[in-house]
PDB file of C-alpha atoms in Angstrom:
ATOM      1  CA  UNK A   1       0.312  -0.038   0.032  1.00 46.00           C
ATOM      2  CA  UNK A   2       2.694   2.484   0.883  1.00 48.00           C
ATOM      3  CA  UNK A   3       4.718   1.647  -2.337  1.00 48.00           C
ATOM      4  CA  UNK A   4       1.262   2.534  -4.439  1.00 43.00           C
ATOM      5  CA  UNK A   5       0.910   5.645  -2.432  1.00 44.00           C
ATOM      6  CA  UNK A   6       4.386   6.846  -3.148  1.00 52.00           C
ATOM      7  CA  UNK A   7       4.351   5.925  -6.834  1.00 65.00           C
ATOM      8  CA  UNK A   8       0.726   8.437  -7.027  1.00 71.00           C
ATOM      9  CA  UNK A   9       2.749  10.992  -5.751  1.00 71.00           C
ATOM     10  CA  UNK A  10       5.592  10.404  -7.768  1.00 70.00           C
ATOM     11  CA  UNK A  11       2.829  10.471 -10.970  1.00 70.00           C
ATOM     12  CA  UNK A  12       1.139  13.877  -9.601  1.00 75.00           C
ATOM     13  CA  UNK A  13       4.494  15.503  -9.216  1.00 68.00           C
ATOM     14  CA  UNK A  14       5.806  14.553 -12.596  1.00 76.00           C
ATOM     15  CA  UNK A  15       2.109  15.680 -14.033  1.00 71.00           C
ATOM     16  CA  UNK A  16       2.037  18.987 -11.748  1.00 70.00           C
ATOM     17  CA  UNK A  17       5.830  19.603 -14.101  1.00 70.00           C
ATOM     18  CA  UNK A  18       4.420  18.910 -17.394  1.00 75.00           C
ATOM     19  CA  UNK A  19       1.226  21.325 -16.395  1.00 64.00           C
ATOM     20  CA  UNK A  20       3.632  23.963 -15.655  1.00 63.00           C
ATOM     21  CA  UNK A  21       6.168  23.642 -18.541  1.00 60.00           C
ATOM     22  CA  UNK A  22       3.141  23.701 -21.151  1.00 62.00           C
ATOM     23  CA  UNK A  23       1.490  26.831 -19.556  1.00 55.00           C
ATOM     24  CA  UNK A  24       5.047  28.732 -19.306  1.00 59.00           C
ATOM     25  CA  UNK A  25       5.335  27.803 -23.227  1.00 58.00           C
ATOM     26  CA  UNK A  26       1.988  29.044 -23.970  1.00 52.00           C
ATOM     27  CA  UNK A  27       2.492  32.173 -22.222  1.00 53.00           C
ATOM     28  CA  UNK A  28       5.609  32.901 -23.823  1.00 51.00           C
ATOM     29  CA  UNK A  29       4.428  32.111 -27.230  1.00 53.00           C
ATOM     30  CA  UNK A  30       1.140  34.444 -26.315  1.00 52.00           C
ATOM     31  CA  UNK A  31       3.598  37.321 -24.770  1.00 54.00           C
ATOM     32  CA  UNK A  32       5.802  36.869 -28.289  1.00 52.00           C
ATOM     33  CA  UNK A  33       2.530  37.190 -30.189  1.00 51.00           C
ATOM     34  CA  UNK A  34       1.240  40.238 -28.371  1.00 51.00           C
ATOM     35  CA  UNK A  35       2.132  43.704 -30.349  1.00 48.00           C
ATOM     36  CA  UNK A  36       2.178  45.606 -26.822  1.00 53.00           C
ATOM     37  CA  UNK A  37       2.471  44.705 -22.877  1.00 55.00           C
ATOM     38  CA  UNK A  38      -0.487  43.749 -20.853  1.00 59.00           C
ATOM     39  CA  UNK A  39      -1.820  46.771 -19.162  1.00 59.00           C
ATOM     40  CA  UNK A  40       0.219  46.374 -15.574  1.00 58.00           C
ATOM     41  CA  UNK A  41       3.416  46.248 -17.358  1.00 53.00           C
ATOM     42  CA  UNK A  42       2.427  49.322 -19.693  1.00 54.00           C
ATOM     43  CA  UNK A  43       1.376  51.389 -16.454  1.00 53.00           C
ATOM     44  CA  UNK A  44       4.547  50.415 -15.098  1.00 55.00           C
ATOM     45  CA  UNK A  45       6.861  51.248 -18.336  1.00 56.00           C
ATOM     46  CA  UNK A  46       4.893  54.459 -18.138  1.00 57.00           C
ATOM     47  CA  UNK A  47       5.929  54.825 -14.390  1.00 55.00           C
ATOM     48  CA  UNK A  48       9.575  53.950 -14.796  1.00 54.00           C
ATOM     49  CA  UNK A  49       9.981  56.349 -17.883  1.00 57.00           C
ATOM     50  CA  UNK A  50       8.289  59.276 -16.124  1.00 59.00           C
ATOM     51  CA  UNK A  51      10.321  59.161 -13.235  1.00 55.00           C
ATOM     52  CA  UNK A  52      13.247  59.030 -15.623  1.00 58.00           C
ATOM     53  CA  UNK A  53      12.464  61.923 -17.158  1.00 62.00           C
ATOM     54  CA  UNK A  54      11.874  64.190 -14.094  1.00 58.00           C
ATOM     55  CA  UNK A  55      15.397  62.820 -12.611  1.00 56.00           C
ATOM     56  CA  UNK A  56      17.134  63.439 -16.274  1.00 57.00           C
ATOM     57  CA  UNK A  57      15.480  67.253 -16.749  1.00 63.00           C
ATOM     58  CA  UNK A  58      17.406  68.967 -13.839  1.00 62.00           C
ATOM     59  CA  UNK A  59      20.771  66.727 -14.430  1.00 55.00           C
ATOM     60  CA  UNK A  60      20.743  67.970 -17.969  1.00 62.00           C
ATOM     61  CA  UNK A  61      20.073  71.294 -17.488  1.00 61.00           C
ATOM     62  CA  UNK A  62      22.779  71.687 -15.133  1.00 57.00           C
ATOM     63  CA  UNK A  63      24.976  70.235 -17.739  1.00 59.00           C
ATOM     64  CA  UNK A  64      23.782  72.348 -20.584  1.00 62.00           C
ATOM     65  CA  UNK A  65      24.570  75.157 -17.824  1.00 63.00           C
ATOM     66  CA  UNK A  66      28.085  74.106 -17.324  1.00 62.00           C
ATOM     67  CA  UNK A  67      28.775  74.086 -20.866  1.00 71.00           C
ATOM     68  CA  UNK A  68      27.031  76.818 -21.664  1.00 68.00           C
ATOM     69  CA  UNK A  69      29.279  78.985 -18.894  1.00 65.00           C
ATOM     70  CA  UNK A  70      32.239  77.151 -20.530  1.00 72.00           C
ATOM     71  CA  UNK A  71      31.296  78.014 -23.658  1.00 73.00           C
ATOM     72  CA  UNK A  72      31.255  81.740 -22.662  1.00 72.00           C
ATOM     73  CA  UNK A  73      34.366  81.995 -20.544  1.00 72.00           C
ATOM     74  CA  UNK A  74      36.327  80.521 -24.056  1.00 78.00           C
ATOM     75  CA  UNK A  75      34.980  82.925 -26.021  1.00 81.00           C
ATOM     76  CA  UNK A  76      35.762  85.702 -23.363  1.00 74.00           C
ATOM     77  CA  UNK A  77      39.171  84.567 -23.580  1.00 77.00           C
ATOM     78  CA  UNK A  78      39.435  84.594 -27.131  1.00 79.00           C
ATOM     79  CA  UNK A  79      37.996  88.148 -27.365  1.00 78.00           C
ATOM     80  CA  UNK A  80      40.671  89.450 -25.186  1.00 74.00           C
ATOM     81  CA  UNK A  81      43.213  87.713 -26.994  1.00 76.00           C
ATOM     82  CA  UNK A  82      42.174  89.202 -30.169  1.00 76.00           C
ATOM     83  CA  UNK A  83      41.959  92.547 -28.551  1.00 72.00           C
ATOM     84  CA  UNK A  84      45.095  92.201 -27.288  1.00 70.00           C
ATOM     85  CA  UNK A  85      46.245  91.128 -30.642  1.00 71.00           C
ATOM     86  CA  UNK A  86      44.465  94.348 -32.553  1.00 75.00           C
ATOM     87  CA  UNK A  87      45.641  96.562 -29.677  1.00 65.00           C
ATOM     88  CA  UNK A  88      49.466  95.314 -30.379  1.00 69.00           C
ATOM     89  CA  UNK A  89      48.244  95.969 -34.506  1.00 72.00           C
ATOM     90  CA  UNK A  90      47.785  99.490 -33.632  1.00 66.00           C
ATOM     91  CA  UNK A  91      50.462 100.148 -31.549  1.00 66.00           C
ATOM     92  CA  UNK A  92      52.713  98.428 -34.394  1.00 73.00           C
ATOM     93  CA  UNK A  93      51.132 100.469 -37.299  1.00 72.00           C
ATOM     94  CA  UNK A  94      51.501 103.779 -35.120  1.00 66.00           C
ATOM     95  CA  UNK A  95      55.181 103.094 -34.772  1.00 67.00           C
ATOM     96  CA  UNK A  96      55.426 102.313 -37.941  1.00 71.00           C
ATOM     97  CA  UNK A  97      54.162 105.506 -39.273  1.00 70.00           C
ATOM     98  CA  UNK A  98      56.107 107.276 -36.766  1.00 70.00           C
ATOM     99  CA  UNK A  99      59.113 105.623 -38.385  1.00 70.00           C
ATOM    100  CA  UNK A 100      58.158 106.543 -41.767  1.00 72.00           C
ATOM    101  CA  UNK A 101      57.666 110.526 -40.664  1.00 70.00           C
ATOM    102  CA  UNK A 102      61.554 110.352 -38.888  1.00 70.00           C
ATOM    103  CA  UNK A 103      63.350 108.984 -41.904  1.00 70.00           C
ATOM    104  CA  UNK A 104      61.526 111.292 -44.117  1.00 71.00           C
ATOM    105  CA  UNK A 105      62.349 114.434 -41.641  1.00 67.00           C
ATOM    106  CA  UNK A 106      65.995 112.975 -41.666  1.00 70.00           C
ATOM    107  CA  UNK A 107      66.256 112.593 -45.534  1.00 62.00           C
ATOM    108  CA  UNK A 108      65.045 116.610 -45.761  1.00 66.00           C
ATOM    109  CA  UNK A 109      67.636 117.554 -43.143  1.00 61.00           C
ATOM    110  CA  UNK A 110      70.741 115.262 -44.545  1.00 58.00           C
ATOM    111  CA  UNK A 111      69.354 116.511 -48.153  1.00 57.00           C
ATOM    112  CA  UNK A 112      69.026 112.521 -49.429  1.00 51.00           C
ATOM    113  CA  UNK A 113      66.720 111.513 -51.889  1.00 53.00           C
ATOM    114  CA  UNK A 114      67.112 108.124 -51.198  1.00 55.00           C
ATOM    115  CA  UNK A 115      69.063 105.993 -48.923  1.00 54.00           C
ATOM    116  CA  UNK A 116      71.016 102.667 -49.067  1.00 53.00           C
ATOM    117  CA  UNK A 117      67.801 100.884 -48.479  1.00 63.00           C
ATOM    118  CA  UNK A 118      66.064 102.078 -51.743  1.00 68.00           C
ATOM    119  CA  UNK A 119      65.555  99.805 -54.705  1.00 76.00           C
ATOM    120  CA  UNK A 120      63.518  99.039 -57.495  1.00 82.00           C
ATOM    121  CA  UNK A 121      62.672  95.363 -58.159  1.00 85.00           C
ATOM    122  CA  UNK A 122      62.824  94.426 -61.719  1.00 89.00           C
ATOM    123  CA  UNK A 123      61.343  90.281 -62.115  1.00 90.00           C
ATOM    124  CA  UNK A 124      63.410  88.149 -64.582  1.00 92.00           C
ATOM    125  CA  UNK A 125      63.188  84.920 -65.552  1.00 92.00           C
ATOM    126  CA  UNK A 126      65.856  82.336 -66.196  1.00 92.00           C
ATOM    127  CA  UNK A 127      65.701  81.386 -69.923  1.00 92.00           C
ATOM    128  CA  UNK A 128      69.066  79.525 -69.347  1.00 91.00           C
ATOM    129  CA  UNK A 129      71.251  77.205 -67.112  1.00 89.00           C
ATOM    130  CA  UNK A 130      74.021  74.663 -68.469  1.00 84.00           C
ATOM    131  CA  UNK A 131      75.047  71.681 -66.893  1.00 83.00           C
ATOM    132  CA  UNK A 132      78.588  72.671 -67.009  1.00 80.00           C
ATOM    133  CA  UNK A 133      78.088  76.085 -65.688  1.00 82.00           C
ATOM    134  CA  UNK A 134      75.266  74.992 -63.180  1.00 82.00           C
ATOM    135  CA  UNK A 135      76.610  76.177 -60.008  1.00 82.00           C
ATOM    136  CA  UNK A 136      78.495  79.200 -61.533  1.00 86.00           C
ATOM    137  CA  UNK A 137      75.952  81.335 -63.442  1.00 90.00           C
ATOM    138  CA  UNK A 138      72.371  81.428 -65.349  1.00 93.00           C
ATOM    139  CA  UNK A 139      71.072  84.214 -67.838  1.00 93.00           C
ATOM    140  CA  UNK A 140      67.851  85.875 -67.098  1.00 94.00           C
ATOM    141  CA  UNK A 141      65.455  87.181 -69.662  1.00 93.00           C
ATOM    142  CA  UNK A 142      66.027  91.278 -68.679  1.00 92.00           C
ATOM    143  CA  UNK A 143      69.095  93.833 -69.577  1.00 92.00           C
ATOM    144  CA  UNK A 144      69.907  97.184 -69.906  1.00 90.00           C
ATOM    145  CA  UNK A 145      66.791  97.918 -71.507  1.00 91.00           C
ATOM    146  CA  UNK A 146      65.109  97.184 -67.833  1.00 91.00           C
ATOM    147  CA  UNK A 147      67.268  99.637 -65.880  1.00 90.00           C
ATOM    148  CA  UNK A 148      69.929  96.211 -65.177  1.00 91.00           C
ATOM    149  CA  UNK A 149      73.411  97.228 -64.729  1.00 90.00           C
ATOM    150  CA  UNK A 150      76.717  95.122 -63.911  1.00 89.00           C
ATOM    151  CA  UNK A 151      76.979  94.221 -59.826  1.00 85.00           C
ATOM    152  CA  UNK A 152      73.434  94.506 -58.887  1.00 87.00           C
ATOM    153  CA  UNK A 153      72.030  91.870 -56.670  1.00 87.00           C
ATOM    154  CA  UNK A 154      69.898  88.740 -57.742  1.00 91.00           C
ATOM    155  CA  UNK A 155      67.538  87.434 -54.905  1.00 89.00           C
ATOM    156  CA  UNK A 156      64.899  84.486 -55.149  1.00 87.00           C
ATOM    157  CA  UNK A 157      62.500  84.031 -52.908  1.00 78.00           C
ATOM    158  CA  UNK A 158      63.470  85.635 -49.676  1.00 74.00           C
ATOM    159  CA  UNK A 159      67.153  85.889 -50.010  1.00 86.00           C
ATOM    160  CA  UNK A 160      70.181  86.696 -52.416  1.00 89.00           C
ATOM    161  CA  UNK A 161      71.553  84.321 -55.174  1.00 91.00           C
ATOM    162  CA  UNK A 162      74.293  86.254 -56.620  1.00 89.00           C
ATOM    163  CA  UNK A 163      74.966  89.647 -58.924  1.00 89.00           C
ATOM    164  CA  UNK A 164      74.579  90.443 -62.081  1.00 92.00           C
ATOM    165  CA  UNK A 165      78.043  89.589 -64.384  1.00 89.00           C
ATOM    166  CA  UNK A 166      77.489  90.556 -67.541  1.00 91.00           C
ATOM    167  CA  UNK A 167      74.777  92.978 -69.615  1.00 93.00           C
ATOM    168  CA  UNK A 168      73.225  92.922 -72.980  1.00 93.00           C
ATOM    169  CA  UNK A 169      70.204  94.512 -74.131  1.00 92.00           C
ATOM    170  CA  UNK A 170      67.988  92.020 -73.573  1.00 92.00           C
ATOM    171  CA  UNK A 171      69.754  89.612 -71.652  1.00 94.00           C
ATOM    172  CA  UNK A 172      72.081  89.311 -68.408  1.00 94.00           C
ATOM    173  CA  UNK A 173      74.368  86.765 -66.890  1.00 93.00           C
ATOM    174  CA  UNK A 174      74.325  86.096 -63.040  1.00 93.00           C
ATOM    175  CA  UNK A 175      76.903  84.758 -61.221  1.00 91.00           C
ATOM    176  CA  UNK A 176      75.341  82.656 -58.621  1.00 91.00           C
ATOM    177  CA  UNK A 177      76.602  82.498 -54.653  1.00 87.00           C
ATOM    178  CA  UNK A 178      77.971  79.073 -55.770  1.00 85.00           C
ATOM    179  CA  UNK A 179      80.122  79.988 -57.820  1.00 84.00           C
ATOM    180  CA  UNK A 180      83.599  79.073 -56.107  1.00 76.00           C
ATOM    181  CA  UNK A 181      86.474  80.801 -58.367  1.00 74.00           C
ATOM    182  CA  UNK A 182      88.509  82.940 -56.560  1.00 67.00           C
ATOM    183  CA  UNK A 183      86.617  86.745 -58.369  1.00 64.00           C
ATOM    184  CA  UNK A 184      83.400  85.759 -57.564  1.00 66.00           C
ATOM    185  CA  UNK A 185      80.869  86.666 -54.847  1.00 60.00           C
ATOM    186  CA  UNK A 186      83.082  89.682 -53.585  1.00 73.00           C
ATOM    187  CA  UNK A 187      80.308  92.384 -52.221  1.00 78.00           C
ATOM    188  CA  UNK A 188      79.875  93.889 -48.740  1.00 86.00           C
ATOM    189  CA  UNK A 189      77.482  92.003 -46.086  1.00 89.00           C
ATOM    190  CA  UNK A 190      77.493  92.817 -42.541  1.00 89.00           C
ATOM    191  CA  UNK A 191      75.836  90.430 -39.416  1.00 89.00           C
ATOM    192  CA  UNK A 192      73.215  91.744 -36.948  1.00 82.00           C
ATOM    193  CA  UNK A 193      73.899  89.785 -33.797  1.00 81.00           C
ATOM    194  CA  UNK A 194      71.240  89.398 -30.722  1.00 79.00           C
ATOM    195  CA  UNK A 195      72.227  92.854 -29.018  1.00 78.00           C
ATOM    196  CA  UNK A 196      72.043  94.804 -32.457  1.00 76.00           C
ATOM    197  CA  UNK A 197      75.655  95.354 -32.630  1.00 80.00           C
ATOM    198  CA  UNK A 198      76.462  94.915 -36.598  1.00 85.00           C
ATOM    199  CA  UNK A 199      80.017  93.048 -38.043  1.00 88.00           C
ATOM    200  CA  UNK A 200      80.799  93.931 -41.192  1.00 89.00           C
ATOM    201  CA  UNK A 201      82.952  91.642 -43.926  1.00 88.00           C
ATOM    202  CA  UNK A 202      82.636  90.012 -47.412  1.00 87.00           C
ATOM    203  CA  UNK A 203      81.523  87.188 -49.154  1.00 87.00           C
ATOM    204  CA  UNK A 204      84.599  85.833 -50.298  1.00 84.00           C
ATOM    205  CA  UNK A 205      83.650  82.030 -51.563  1.00 84.00           C
ATOM    206  CA  UNK A 206      81.044  79.199 -51.491  1.00 87.00           C
ATOM    207  CA  UNK A 207      81.182  75.649 -50.221  1.00 86.00           C
ATOM    208  CA  UNK A 208      79.745  73.385 -52.263  1.00 83.00           C
ATOM    209  CA  UNK A 209      80.134  70.076 -50.568  1.00 86.00           C
ATOM    210  CA  UNK A 210      78.509  71.620 -47.422  1.00 88.00           C
ATOM    211  CA  UNK A 211      76.381  74.569 -49.653  1.00 89.00           C
ATOM    212  CA  UNK A 212      76.999  77.474 -47.304  1.00 91.00           C
ATOM    213  CA  UNK A 213      78.619  80.835 -48.230  1.00 89.00           C
ATOM    214  CA  UNK A 214      81.695  81.698 -46.799  1.00 88.00           C
ATOM    215  CA  UNK A 215      82.672  85.298 -45.142  1.00 89.00           C
ATOM    216  CA  UNK A 216      85.700  86.893 -44.377  1.00 84.00           C
ATOM    217  CA  UNK A 217      87.803  89.818 -43.400  1.00 82.00           C
ATOM    218  CA  UNK A 218      86.227  90.747 -40.310  1.00 83.00           C
ATOM    219  CA  UNK A 219      87.901  92.692 -38.159  1.00 71.00           C
ATOM    220  CA  UNK A 220      85.715  93.105 -35.204  1.00 76.00           C
ATOM    221  CA  UNK A 221      85.431  91.334 -32.210  1.00 76.00           C
ATOM    222  CA  UNK A 222      82.043  91.235 -31.581  1.00 81.00           C
ATOM    223  CA  UNK A 223      81.017  88.553 -30.439  1.00 82.00           C
ATOM    224  CA  UNK A 224      79.047  86.253 -33.492  1.00 85.00           C
ATOM    225  CA  UNK A 225      76.407  83.530 -32.977  1.00 86.00           C
ATOM    226  CA  UNK A 226      74.646  81.007 -34.655  1.00 89.00           C
ATOM    227  CA  UNK A 227      71.317  81.832 -35.958  1.00 89.00           C
ATOM    228  CA  UNK A 228      72.430  85.823 -36.136  1.00 90.00           C
ATOM    229  CA  UNK A 229      71.238  87.123 -39.910  1.00 90.00           C
ATOM    230  CA  UNK A 230      73.392  87.945 -42.408  1.00 91.00           C
ATOM    231  CA  UNK A 231      72.477  91.180 -44.860  1.00 89.00           C
ATOM    232  CA  UNK A 232      74.313  93.096 -47.358  1.00 87.00           C
ATOM    233  CA  UNK A 233      75.669  95.983 -45.692  1.00 85.00           C
ATOM    234  CA  UNK A 234      75.038  98.550 -48.861  1.00 79.00           C
ATOM    235  CA  UNK A 235      79.034  99.902 -48.697  1.00 80.00           C
ATOM    236  CA  UNK A 236      80.436 100.354 -52.137  1.00 71.00           C
ATOM    237  CA  UNK A 237      77.753 102.223 -53.822  1.00 66.00           C
ATOM    238  CA  UNK A 238      76.346  99.487 -55.762  1.00 67.00           C
ATOM    239  CA  UNK A 239      73.909  97.088 -53.576  1.00 73.00           C
ATOM    240  CA  UNK A 240      71.283  98.736 -51.223  1.00 79.00           C
ATOM    241  CA  UNK A 241      71.513  97.389 -47.908  1.00 81.00           C
ATOM    242  CA  UNK A 242      69.240  94.972 -45.849  1.00 84.00           C
ATOM    243  CA  UNK A 243      69.352  92.121 -48.305  1.00 86.00           C
ATOM    244  CA  UNK A 244      68.709  88.970 -46.521  1.00 89.00           C
ATOM    245  CA  UNK A 245      71.838  86.996 -47.323  1.00 91.00           C
ATOM    246  CA  UNK A 246      71.551  84.102 -44.602  1.00 91.00           C
ATOM    247  CA  UNK A 247      72.051  83.058 -41.239  1.00 92.00           C
ATOM    248  CA  UNK A 248      75.351  81.957 -39.512  1.00 92.00           C
ATOM    249  CA  UNK A 249      75.733  78.284 -38.562  1.00 92.00           C
ATOM    250  CA  UNK A 250      79.354  78.464 -37.220  1.00 90.00           C
ATOM    251  CA  UNK A 251      82.706  80.679 -36.618  1.00 86.00           C
ATOM    252  CA  UNK A 252      86.037  80.746 -36.459  1.00 80.00           C
ATOM    253  CA  UNK A 253      89.395  81.980 -38.036  1.00 71.00           C
ATOM    254  CA  UNK A 254      91.162  82.062 -40.926  1.00 63.00           C
ATOM    255  CA  UNK A 255      94.390  79.602 -41.784  1.00 64.00           C
ATOM    256  CA  UNK A 256      96.529  82.251 -40.131  1.00 61.00           C
ATOM    257  CA  UNK A 257      94.297  82.989 -36.912  1.00 58.00           C
ATOM    258  CA  UNK A 258      94.080  86.671 -37.950  1.00 53.00           C
ATOM    259  CA  UNK A 259      90.669  87.055 -38.914  1.00 55.00           C
ATOM    260  CA  UNK A 260      87.263  85.672 -37.892  1.00 73.00           C
ATOM    261  CA  UNK A 261      85.829  83.184 -40.646  1.00 82.00           C
ATOM    262  CA  UNK A 262      82.325  83.098 -40.673  1.00 90.00           C
ATOM    263  CA  UNK A 263      79.970  79.651 -42.054  1.00 92.00           C
ATOM    264  CA  UNK A 264      76.736  80.828 -43.563  1.00 93.00           C
ATOM    265  CA  UNK A 265      73.580  79.028 -44.826  1.00 93.00           C
ATOM    266  CA  UNK A 266      72.034  80.449 -47.644  1.00 92.00           C
ATOM    267  CA  UNK A 267      68.797  82.146 -47.315  1.00 89.00           C
ATOM    268  CA  UNK A 268      67.445  81.171 -50.867  1.00 89.00           C
ATOM    269  CA  UNK A 269      67.661  77.791 -52.852  1.00 88.00           C
ATOM    270  CA  UNK A 270      70.463  78.418 -55.157  1.00 88.00           C
ATOM    271  CA  UNK A 271      70.274  74.803 -57.112  1.00 85.00           C
ATOM    272  CA  UNK A 272      66.583  75.609 -58.135  1.00 86.00           C
ATOM    273  CA  UNK A 273      66.232  78.989 -60.259  1.00 89.00           C
ATOM    274  CA  UNK A 274      63.123  79.642 -62.394  1.00 89.00           C
ATOM    275  CA  UNK A 275      62.389  83.328 -61.258  1.00 90.00           C
ATOM    276  CA  UNK A 276      64.821  85.808 -60.186  1.00 91.00           C
ATOM    277  CA  UNK A 277      64.349  89.634 -58.987  1.00 90.00           C
ATOM    278  CA  UNK A 278      67.264  92.177 -59.688  1.00 91.00           C
ATOM    279  CA  UNK A 279      67.202  94.706 -57.134  1.00 85.00           C
ATOM    280  CA  UNK A 280      68.076  98.305 -58.995  1.00 80.00           C
ATOM    281  CA  UNK A 281      69.171 100.644 -56.107  1.00 68.00           C
ATOM    282  CA  UNK A 282      68.237 104.294 -56.570  1.00 64.00           C
ATOM    283  CA  UNK A 283      71.223 106.890 -56.545  1.00 57.00           C
ATOM    284  CA  UNK A 284      72.012 108.491 -53.951  1.00 39.00           C
ATOM    285  CA  UNK A 285      71.672 112.322 -54.605  1.00 36.00           C
ATOM    286  CA  UNK A 286      71.827 115.604 -52.824  1.00 39.00           C
ATOM    287  CA  UNK A 287      69.224 118.714 -53.722  1.00 41.00           C
TER     288      UNK A 287
END
């Protein structure tokens, strides 16, 4: 009898499990077929969504306020920086105007119509450059008809590349700084150091292996440092002053240890010339 009741309880348990699994399957199937959840679940979802919106609204508001304040501060700082730059530009403009007026007055007092820095730019095109004399010279399409004369400086880009060595009516021959002959590159230059002092000298040659200009005949003991600017001095009466030659890369002494020797990195790319500018210096006259 006990065995019978035990087997009966086991059968009931199994039947209950089967019925439960069946109901669960039917419930899942019905839920999947419904496009909307039950009313109770909808109500719960609505409540949760409302709470989320209520909580999110002040958070988003605070976040937006912080962002707006940050943007306002950045705009204010940028505005102050721009105002400072405008003031600096205005001051520079006024300073330049004052210097121009002062220069004009000094010219009148000295009865000068031009200075060493006055020149007219004549643009020209390189029409010939032979492989055999690639480092020595080029030929341009402007000559005496355009006011070009011998020994006038020739520039390309931001720096000096050479000087006029021969002038014809419609073309000219340009002797480059890279010309290594002893008779080439003899013109006056000066170095301006960081303290504003100047050192005069002469371009004496060109090191083609290092692509460097050599400057000699320096008698001043003023300190010269790497990075100092080298420009034409205007001395000699032919070349205008203030034409950039290059920057100092090294200093030393000559073979006799008597004068300083300076190595200069050219400001212009001498190996690649298509267009050049001849600086025609205006005459210095007196009234």
